[in-house]
């Protein structure tokens, strides 16, 4: 691997959720022109790649993850000219752009689906997954990711269609070769435009198992778990190999698959270094460690993560993929709550140190790190939200199902859980300044602001040399300058230490030692550190050696001992 390092193995990605990044025309919705205004900011941070969440024509049931036209820009965001300008200006700065590819499902407003549902003998009928009722019920017991059944009866033809997500997101039928070819054609159209790669939405779900067997029903639940049945389906590797040949090999692209339900064995195939499928994947296990112990409640919970479990999990991915496949490293994205509120401490006293600690822990690992907008200034969960403030379909459907229909929890408990885990925590408008509407817009934004924007914003961060922003900037520089960040072997220390996460990165002649105190208490730990060791980065002004202060994080570098 050392000889043959690819550009995307050394890159750091900055993820932009366009709706919430910058509104340039005063309609309260972020847009492409708004992103152009901040390319200098992203360059200053040092990121190499931007991942854009979906910007295509969409009825926005799931904020762009329900696509009605794959080759046109949603007018709220601008037009194709605005996209081309953004791409050119990013490239002028040496920044690449990867696009979100959402092809497990389309919108029910996509012309393909409109045709498909019109009659059983329409040529597009087989582009989607249609089944007859079984004994007057849904064709199987699968539940949707967004609560309720994964099937909807369509009265036009009296058959059910499959939707693993919202009813307005019918699943595409990848068994159909004409459909696959249409998708590859669309992808090549984007590649020809000069984009630099794809982030592939729930790509692990595209191959449904034959006969669509029922899923296991979690204790206390109603529907079968579709994810465990569909993920890594029988032909998914075949389809991705085909995609690689038909599209991905046509240019030097970066690809990352979002692979819900992936295990190590499948991960090694999706992201094998032999370049047969994708470059890397997003796995979810470290984002599920703080799920509710009651499986019927899934992610809805407000309990902290167990550090020993987190270590075991991250270390498993580090060691198992090493030398064979490639990891993505992430704490945050548009579906996850803010990491400083989740695994750190967002109180005024510890927000900055704990955000820097979490950044250090992640960015010293092997893989390609992703930074989600606002993470670099330590944006927090929005606890000023009431139930009526939420926009996210996952939250709304979960409320209808868990609180109203099944009455598994009361509204107050639900709100507590949504404050901790809801996706809208990530989607509150980017906090640029203490000005009106946080400098995001000149009018009330589409989604309520986090009320801490006067203290937590980009302007304040850029003016403070000790800010979280500059810590991220330094971590990116280190990765760019020191090959050990990319190539070094990962070695976990003290797997049963419940307070401090320490690990090494090792090359033939060098070591990094990364030490992260996950607690707000002081800790005493003695690690073997040679006198000549260089302290590369820390989140405190001085080094007190074996004394680790609250959330202290340090990176040492030294010749191998
Ligand atoms: O968000 C989740 C948990 O809160 C996940 O279950 C999520 O739905 C899953 O990871 C798939 O996510 C992707 O596809 C969805 C879309 O809503 C998400 O925003 C996207 O990242 C459907 O397209
Ligand atoms: Ca706008």
XYZ file of C-alpha atoms and ligand atoms in Angstrom:
585
model
C 0.000 0.000 0.000
C 2.849 2.366 0.843
C 4.031 2.568 -2.751
C 0.664 3.122 -4.236
C -1.266 5.703 -2.251
C -4.302 7.139 -3.996
C -5.242 10.813 -3.706
C -8.437 10.006 -1.836
C -6.482 8.099 0.824
C -4.739 11.307 1.832
C -7.767 13.557 1.395
C -10.050 15.138 3.971
C -13.680 15.633 2.983
C -15.973 18.493 3.997
C -19.670 17.618 3.813
C -22.166 20.325 2.863
C -25.914 20.085 3.416
C -26.819 22.793 0.893
C -30.194 23.646 2.396
C -28.553 24.707 5.637
C -25.194 26.117 4.538
C -25.741 29.638 3.152
C -28.748 31.382 1.675
C -27.621 33.885 -0.964
C -30.955 35.242 -2.204
C -33.018 35.829 0.914
C -35.560 33.013 0.638
C -34.380 31.314 3.834
C -33.014 28.270 1.965
C -29.327 27.597 1.426
C -28.231 27.422 -2.214
C -25.336 26.804 -4.616
C -24.426 30.473 -4.879
C -24.182 30.470 -1.074
C -21.661 27.633 -1.220
C -19.573 29.576 -3.749
C -19.349 32.419 -1.236
C -17.610 30.117 1.226
C -15.121 28.245 -0.937
C -12.345 30.370 0.570
C -13.464 29.243 4.008
C -13.266 25.564 3.040
C -9.886 26.174 1.462
C -8.682 27.857 4.635
C -9.778 24.838 6.641
C -7.724 22.742 4.234
C -10.297 20.209 3.032
C -9.561 18.559 -0.323
C -13.038 17.415 -1.274
C -16.601 18.639 -0.826
C -19.413 16.098 -0.597
C -22.664 17.790 -1.579
C -25.879 16.354 -0.225
C -28.513 15.980 -2.988
C -29.153 19.116 -5.044
C -31.423 17.549 -7.667
C -35.070 18.251 -8.459
C -37.089 16.849 -5.591
C -40.436 17.327 -3.858
C -38.320 17.365 -0.667
C -40.258 14.798 1.294
C -36.873 13.693 2.594
C -34.976 16.868 1.709
C -33.635 15.828 -1.653
C -33.257 12.087 -0.991
C -36.434 11.697 -3.036
C -35.255 12.606 -6.527
C -37.653 13.440 -9.351
C -34.990 14.339 -11.940
C -31.402 13.127 -11.610
C -30.041 15.507 -14.222
C -31.458 18.840 -13.093
C -30.851 21.117 -10.121
C -33.633 21.854 -7.667
C -34.646 25.451 -8.457
C -34.378 26.367 -4.760
C -30.644 25.729 -5.014
C -30.081 27.492 -8.361
C -29.676 26.008 -11.810
C -27.182 23.945 -13.801
C -25.202 27.074 -14.635
C -24.814 27.784 -10.917
C -23.645 24.196 -10.426
C -21.123 24.430 -13.251
C -19.794 27.680 -11.795
C -19.444 26.110 -8.374
C -17.567 23.135 -9.815
C -15.200 25.361 -11.792
C -14.486 27.642 -8.860
C -13.899 24.715 -6.532
C -11.512 23.165 -9.055
C -9.715 26.499 -9.415
C -8.903 26.200 -5.717
C -7.849 22.565 -5.974
C -11.030 21.393 -4.241
C -12.898 18.416 -5.675
C -16.648 17.841 -5.510
C -18.394 14.516 -5.037
C -22.130 14.180 -5.591
C -24.750 12.274 -3.654
C -26.079 9.377 -5.711
C -29.491 8.195 -4.527
C -30.409 5.157 -6.583
C -31.844 2.670 -4.128
C -35.066 4.610 -4.627
C -36.411 7.593 -6.517
C -39.200 10.019 -5.742
C -42.740 8.889 -6.511
C -42.788 12.036 -8.674
C -40.013 10.706 -10.934
C -41.361 10.123 -14.481
C -40.227 6.493 -14.185
C -42.523 5.906 -11.235
C -45.407 7.878 -12.719
C -45.223 5.586 -15.740
C -44.569 2.487 -13.663
C -47.661 2.905 -11.522
C -49.907 3.723 -14.488
C -50.491 0.111 -15.580
C -49.179 -3.404 -15.086
C -47.953 -3.626 -18.673
C -46.177 -0.282 -18.816
C -42.537 -0.762 -19.970
C -41.381 0.944 -16.745
C -43.514 -1.296 -14.512
C -40.513 -3.472 -13.674
C -38.318 -0.452 -12.754
C -39.903 -0.711 -9.288
C -40.865 -3.563 -6.982
C -44.556 -4.448 -7.269
C -46.295 -7.332 -5.538
C -49.832 -8.619 -5.016
C -51.388 -8.576 -1.567
C -50.996 -11.764 0.443
C -54.216 -12.722 2.274
C -55.374 -9.133 1.956
C -52.163 -7.830 3.564
C -48.765 -6.425 2.641
C -46.595 -8.872 0.646
C -44.267 -9.355 3.661
C -43.720 -8.009 7.183
C -40.996 -5.441 6.464
C -41.094 -2.142 8.292
C -39.869 1.087 6.740
C -36.751 2.890 8.056
C -39.130 5.776 8.657
C -41.707 3.794 10.724
C -44.790 1.865 9.602
C -44.937 -0.745 6.824
C -42.487 -0.746 3.895
C -45.303 -1.391 1.386
C -47.987 0.864 0.007
C -51.039 -0.263 -1.897
C -51.420 1.656 -5.140
C -55.073 1.726 -6.130
C -54.430 2.297 -9.857
C -53.368 -1.339 -10.302
C -54.256 -2.753 -6.886
C -50.693 -3.901 -6.177
C -48.275 -2.908 -3.446
C -44.955 -1.178 -4.142
C -41.923 -1.450 -1.879
C -40.559 1.656 -0.133
C -37.839 0.944 2.440
C -37.933 4.663 3.308
C -40.895 7.081 2.978
C -43.960 6.200 0.907
C -42.776 8.867 -1.552
C -39.472 6.978 -2.031
C -40.327 3.812 -4.016
C -37.425 1.333 -4.266
C -35.918 0.872 -7.709
C -35.669 -2.669 -9.060
C -31.984 -3.320 -9.709
C -32.769 -6.743 -11.153
C -33.903 -4.906 -14.264
C -30.994 -4.460 -16.683
C -32.654 -1.555 -18.519
C -32.949 0.312 -15.234
C -29.313 -0.351 -14.347
C -28.192 0.894 -17.736
C -30.276 4.053 -17.316
C -28.584 4.697 -13.962
C -25.101 4.165 -15.403
C -25.930 6.514 -18.257
C -27.035 9.183 -15.810
C -23.867 8.682 -13.743
C -21.677 8.989 -16.836
C -23.463 12.216 -17.702
C -22.268 13.643 -14.360
C -18.788 12.197 -14.767
C -18.558 13.862 -18.178
C -19.396 17.165 -16.494
C -16.220 16.799 -14.499
C -17.429 15.874 -11.033
C -14.922 13.995 -8.904
C -16.947 11.137 -7.500
C -20.036 9.859 -5.742
C -21.296 9.246 -2.244
C -23.778 6.419 -2.737
C -26.882 6.511 -0.598
C -27.816 3.185 1.083
C -26.056 1.338 -1.706
C -25.930 -1.827 0.417
C -29.707 -2.151 -0.005
C -30.018 -2.257 -3.794
C -30.142 -6.040 -4.218
C -33.251 -7.469 -2.593
C -33.133 -11.161 -1.709
C -35.190 -13.497 -3.885
C -38.735 -14.048 -2.650
C -38.429 -11.112 -0.201
C -38.512 -13.182 3.020
C -39.989 -11.772 6.252
C -37.626 -10.084 8.705
C -37.218 -10.763 12.431
C -39.660 -8.709 14.499
C -37.851 -6.963 17.377
C -39.245 -7.666 20.851
C -42.070 -5.205 21.442
C -42.146 -4.208 17.757
C -44.752 -4.720 15.021
C -42.826 -4.938 11.754
C -40.003 -7.156 10.568
C -36.506 -5.690 10.339
C -35.937 -5.218 6.605
C -32.382 -3.956 6.987
C -31.013 -7.256 8.245
C -32.680 -9.094 5.345
C -31.907 -6.664 2.534
C -28.432 -5.335 3.438
C -25.595 -6.832 1.377
C -28.124 -8.687 -0.768
C -27.287 -11.546 -3.150
C -26.247 -9.493 -6.189
C -25.006 -6.238 -4.658
C -21.329 -6.970 -5.350
C -22.147 -7.997 -8.898
C -23.989 -4.710 -9.509
C -21.203 -2.619 -8.027
C -18.595 -4.447 -10.090
C -20.726 -3.757 -13.145
C -21.026 -0.089 -12.130
C -17.292 0.076 -11.670
C -16.757 -1.164 -15.210
C -19.510 0.875 -16.848
C -18.937 4.170 -15.032
C -16.383 4.406 -12.277
C -13.363 3.329 -14.298
C -14.030 6.099 -16.803
C -12.304 8.694 -14.618
C -10.144 8.971 -11.477
C -13.118 9.184 -9.139
C -13.580 8.922 -5.410
C -16.454 6.721 -4.308
C -17.905 6.115 -0.896
C -20.804 3.784 -0.295
C -23.233 4.356 2.520
C -23.677 0.767 3.617
C -26.351 0.331 6.244
C -26.025 -3.114 7.823
C -22.525 -3.798 6.517
C -20.277 -6.305 8.274
C -16.504 -6.698 7.992
C -16.704 -9.429 5.396
C -18.864 -7.384 3.019
C -16.923 -4.199 3.774
C -13.763 -5.891 2.556
C -15.489 -6.509 -0.749
C -17.188 -3.105 -1.159
C -14.021 -1.151 -0.436
C -11.263 -3.595 -1.371
C -7.973 -1.965 -2.303
C -7.982 -4.037 -5.501
C -10.315 -1.444 -7.048
C -13.091 -3.822 -8.044
C -16.012 -1.993 -6.402
C -15.868 1.242 -4.347
C -13.031 3.135 -2.659
C -14.516 3.188 0.833
C -17.716 2.819 2.784
C -19.575 4.389 5.689
C -20.262 1.765 8.326
C -22.757 2.477 11.117
C -21.782 0.345 14.074
C -20.139 3.124 16.103
C -23.273 5.220 15.572
C -25.500 2.500 17.028
C -23.678 1.811 20.304
C -25.875 4.337 22.095
C -29.137 2.950 20.730
C -31.981 2.256 23.137
C -31.636 -1.102 24.944
C -35.279 -1.639 23.954
C -34.990 -2.735 20.296
C -38.498 -1.479 19.523
C -37.205 2.054 20.174
C -34.140 1.672 17.968
C -31.987 4.798 17.896
C -34.329 6.802 20.168
C -32.420 7.158 23.407
C -30.491 9.727 25.439
C -27.856 7.626 27.195
C -24.103 8.191 26.759
C -21.936 5.778 24.830
C -19.788 3.226 26.655
C -16.150 4.100 25.871
C -14.963 0.506 26.090
C -17.510 -0.513 23.463
C -16.596 2.458 21.281
C -12.913 1.532 21.427
C -13.607 -2.099 20.628
C -15.740 -1.146 17.676
C -13.535 1.506 16.090
C -10.501 -0.696 16.633
C -12.185 -3.641 14.955
C -12.721 -1.588 11.799
C -9.187 -0.197 11.934
C -7.507 -3.583 12.227
C -9.800 -5.717 10.116
C -9.681 -3.509 7.035
C -5.965 -2.666 7.302
C -4.072 -3.541 4.161
C -7.195 -4.974 2.512
C -9.801 -2.249 2.269
C -10.164 1.414 3.194
C -12.069 3.103 6.033
C -14.041 6.324 6.104
C -13.766 8.167 9.410
C -16.755 10.149 10.603
C -18.487 11.392 13.733
C -21.128 13.450 12.051
C -23.255 13.765 8.977
C -26.683 15.127 8.111
C -28.340 12.093 9.781
C -26.493 12.197 13.090
C -26.689 14.433 16.153
C -23.747 16.737 16.849
C -20.734 14.832 18.144
C -19.705 17.344 20.803
C -23.160 16.959 22.382
C -23.156 13.202 21.903
C -19.703 11.846 22.844
C -18.224 15.062 24.269
C -19.586 17.749 26.579
C -21.308 20.793 25.100
C -21.410 22.809 28.339
C -19.643 26.203 28.056
C -16.830 24.881 30.243
C -15.907 21.833 28.170
C -17.310 22.355 24.673
C -14.081 23.544 23.085
C -11.700 21.038 24.686
C -14.003 18.087 24.179
C -14.679 18.959 20.525
C -10.924 19.151 19.920
C -10.421 15.844 21.729
C -12.982 14.096 19.531
C -11.448 15.601 16.398
C -8.005 14.392 17.462
C -9.203 10.881 18.159
C -10.838 10.508 14.756
C -8.343 12.339 12.564
C -5.345 10.317 13.730
C -6.917 7.034 12.635
C -6.389 5.286 9.320
C -8.914 6.179 6.659
C -10.376 9.217 4.956
C -11.794 11.699 7.489
C -15.098 13.497 6.888
C -16.024 16.791 8.550
C -19.688 17.758 8.536
C -20.465 21.476 8.231
C -20.353 23.184 11.617
C -18.417 20.341 13.256
C -15.259 22.406 12.758
C -16.669 25.158 15.004
C -18.194 22.779 17.541
C -21.871 23.308 16.710
C -24.122 21.559 19.224
C -27.478 19.783 19.325
C -30.461 22.127 19.288
C -32.151 21.792 22.651
C -34.228 24.925 22.043
C -36.489 22.873 19.759
C -40.089 21.954 20.566
C -41.851 19.143 18.741
C -43.485 21.525 16.260
C -40.085 22.940 15.236
C -38.897 19.717 13.600
C -38.977 19.230 9.851
C -37.384 15.779 9.437
C -39.680 13.049 8.134
C -37.916 10.436 10.271
C -38.734 12.417 13.424
C -42.320 13.139 12.391
C -43.070 9.554 11.442
C -41.400 8.227 14.595
C -43.599 10.530 16.678
C -46.760 9.355 14.916
C -45.769 5.760 15.374
C -44.025 5.537 18.775
C -46.037 8.166 20.663
C -49.460 8.274 18.994
C -50.110 4.915 17.368
C -48.186 2.362 19.435
C -47.863 4.514 22.588
C -44.480 3.038 23.435
C -43.288 6.342 24.958
C -44.879 9.663 25.916
C -44.322 12.920 24.041
C -41.996 14.323 26.687
C -39.691 11.307 26.597
C -39.768 11.400 22.806
C -38.704 15.053 22.785
C -35.847 14.225 25.158
C -34.692 11.497 22.770
C -35.024 13.740 19.720
C -32.954 16.420 21.428
C -30.260 13.779 21.793
C -30.582 11.865 18.515
C -32.816 13.647 15.987
C -31.403 14.313 12.513
C -32.456 17.964 12.590
C -29.706 18.567 15.178
C -27.337 18.408 12.226
C -29.540 20.422 9.888
C -29.974 23.668 11.821
C -28.612 26.533 9.723
C -24.836 27.008 9.653
C -23.777 29.608 12.198
C -21.619 32.110 10.348
C -21.817 35.082 12.719
C -23.695 36.687 15.605
C -25.686 38.776 13.100
C -29.402 38.299 12.450
C -30.223 34.729 11.481
C -26.603 33.790 12.238
C -25.504 35.286 8.928
C -27.099 32.279 7.206
C -29.911 34.313 5.677
C -31.575 37.702 5.798
C -34.956 36.169 6.629
C -36.306 33.459 8.928
C -34.551 30.256 7.737
C -36.448 27.155 6.578
C -35.436 25.416 9.812
C -35.126 27.053 13.207
C -31.671 28.220 14.293
C -29.880 26.817 17.264
C -30.202 29.643 19.807
C -26.496 29.565 20.700
C -25.326 31.178 17.440
C -24.251 34.407 19.145
C -21.498 32.458 20.951
C -20.826 29.638 18.500
C -20.164 30.903 14.988
C -17.520 31.021 12.269
C -16.633 34.675 12.768
C -15.805 34.108 16.432
C -13.905 30.910 15.603
C -11.758 32.546 12.940
C -10.867 35.417 15.296
C -9.627 33.074 18.029
C -6.313 31.304 17.349
C -7.270 28.690 19.966
C -10.587 27.827 18.376
C -11.814 24.395 17.335
C -11.535 25.542 13.715
C -7.753 25.933 13.915
C -7.447 22.584 15.651
C -9.172 20.928 12.680
C -6.988 22.952 10.336
C -3.887 21.645 12.110
C -5.112 18.044 12.000
C -5.669 18.331 8.252
C -2.178 19.815 7.781
C -0.635 16.968 9.765
C -2.387 14.405 7.586
C -1.210 16.139 4.454
C 2.386 16.442 5.679
C 3.070 13.203 7.537
C 2.557 9.922 5.657
C 2.245 7.991 8.932
C -1.296 9.400 9.293
C -2.226 7.575 6.105
C -0.069 4.477 6.230
C 0.716 3.785 9.893
C -0.556 0.588 11.439
C -3.167 1.086 14.181
C -2.634 -0.373 17.618
C -5.101 0.093 20.481
C -3.661 0.448 23.996
C -5.511 -0.570 27.155
C -8.772 -1.794 25.654
C -10.395 -1.981 29.105
C -9.600 1.585 30.197
C -13.051 3.167 30.582
C -11.850 6.797 30.744
C -8.950 7.258 28.364
C -8.717 6.195 24.714
C -5.081 5.765 23.688
C -3.699 4.225 20.530
C -0.608 4.169 18.374
C 0.107 4.449 14.696
C 3.237 2.615 13.631
C 5.488 2.580 10.610
C 8.839 0.872 10.174
C 10.724 3.553 12.061
C 8.191 5.947 13.562
C 5.331 6.022 16.041
C 2.426 8.287 16.819
C 0.890 8.037 20.255
C -2.616 9.500 20.554
C -4.020 9.990 24.056
C -7.606 11.176 24.618
C -9.233 11.711 27.998
C -12.943 11.132 27.510
C -13.925 12.459 30.950
C -14.366 15.829 32.568
C -12.144 14.695 35.419
C -8.373 14.691 35.603
C -6.782 11.266 35.016
C -3.298 9.964 35.702
C -1.858 7.675 33.013
C 1.688 6.661 32.347
C 2.582 5.774 28.751
C 6.125 5.044 27.574
C 7.097 8.284 25.837
C 10.779 8.901 24.988
C 12.271 12.222 26.085
C 12.922 13.127 22.483
C 9.244 12.736 21.591
C 7.696 15.659 19.784
C 4.268 16.831 20.940
C 2.591 17.393 17.568
C -0.697 18.760 18.852
C -2.673 19.122 22.051
C -5.790 20.913 23.226
C -4.049 22.464 26.261
C -1.326 25.089 26.287
C 1.258 23.022 28.141
C 2.065 19.366 28.724
C 1.677 17.965 32.218
C 2.798 14.500 31.145
C 1.058 11.793 33.144
C -1.643 14.197 34.329
C -4.451 14.345 31.793
C -6.778 17.276 32.330
C -10.511 17.178 31.415
C -10.894 15.998 27.810
C -7.187 16.476 27.194
C -5.943 15.135 23.852
C -2.306 14.815 22.793
C -0.470 13.483 19.777
C 3.182 12.539 20.240
C 5.537 11.529 17.486
C 8.816 9.728 18.036
C 11.323 7.334 16.521
C 10.299 3.780 17.112
C 11.241 2.404 20.532
O -30.823 8.388 9.486
C -30.809 7.261 9.883
C -30.936 6.978 11.278
O -31.293 8.138 11.893
C -30.585 6.119 9.027
O -31.435 5.083 9.275
C -30.698 6.560 7.595
O -32.016 6.639 7.205
C -29.957 5.580 6.751
O -28.644 5.640 7.186
C -30.004 5.951 5.307
O -29.643 7.276 5.117
C -29.639 7.781 3.830
O -30.792 7.447 3.089
C -32.023 8.007 3.538
C -31.935 9.507 3.818
O -33.064 9.925 4.523
C -30.693 9.850 4.620
O -30.600 11.242 4.789
C -29.529 9.288 3.880
O -28.296 9.654 4.451
C -33.018 7.752 2.444
O -32.532 8.220 1.230
Ca -31.717 30.713 -1.173
